[in-house]
Amino acid sequence: MIETTLSVQVDSPIGTISPRLYGHFAEHLGRCCYDGLWVGKSNTHIPHYDGFRADVVDALKKLPVPMLRWPGGCYADHYHWRDGIGPLEQRAVRLGMSCGLQVEDDNSLGTHEFINLCHLLEAEPYLAGNVGSGSVQELCDWVEYCNSSVRTSLARERAANGSPQPFGVRVWGVGNENWGCGGNYDAETYAIEYRRYATMLRHVDPNAELVACGQEDEWNIQFLETNRRHLDLIDHLSIHRYWIQGGPEIEFSETQYYTLLHEAHATEDFVRRTADFIHQHLGSQRHRIGVALDEWGVWHPEART
């Protein structure tokens, strides 16, 4: 038997772990948001805090959840934020589309409700904007509605809807998976589109942290190369990774188990490669671009038991 000794020097820190590393993601997909989180303020059957399930909120607070991304996911590029503000009875009922699903969405969970959830959880909000079916103006208006302290029409509308103080949302995603469900862009076309969005968004809120859509290595390199002269418009590059090779939820084989562990290791390699590509393109620039692994997880065939 080999004996190993591990010494931990608790008084010699070598770095700081960002709380954002432990962030979470809530999408209008299945029962994640409706029923899973939101049951409505008028619900008399399920205990809730201002419409959010008390049992779920209590459980999430124990984790805790330092950052929460919403409303998607693929749903983000179908979502129009104005549908989710104002009196509930006046909100539009839309076709909720995400990952092939088509369900009724009454928009009762909107911007104000989501911000309230973040307050309940003491989480930093991260809003994902609509590039696929939206416009630059629409996303600029959402940023202004949420963050402006100037008494513009949008800021007054926010106040009339119950929130006189700005929400102060710092992190904004410029689309989601725009190489696929968010519009089937190629990397160069999205890079140009991102540059246009980011330029206009900076005028509305110079302090906003903007998250660009990344993918695999070739896309990321092309995106960064196309925006080589405008890297200061990028604060974070988003990448996603789901582990789908690990077999079923239950009754998996030993081989499938170790395949899943290998996928986890491959994800770390993916993050490192992305960081290296960013570093190579930045060169000696003082500006820094973070890697946002803002979607990841195990995707098993669901057990039907």
Short mmCIF file of C-alpha atoms in Angstrom, two decimals, residues 5 11 27 61 93 152 176 178 231 290:
data_model
loop_
_atom_site.label_atom_id
_atom_site.label_comp_id
_atom_site.label_asym_id
_atom_site.label_seq_id
_atom_site.Cartn_x
_atom_site.Cartn_y
_atom_site.Cartn_z
CA THR A 5 0.63 12.90 2.71
CA ASP A 11 -2.72 30.78 5.58
CA GLU A 27 -34.64 28.39 -18.52
CA LYS A 61 -30.58 29.46 -0.50
CA VAL A 93 -49.67 34.75 -24.02
CA THR A 152 -36.49 58.35 -19.41
CA ASN A 176 -27.39 32.23 -26.92
CA ASN A 178 -26.29 31.55 -32.11
CA LEU A 231 -11.79 42.93 -28.41
CA GLY A 290 -13.27 35.84 -19.25
#
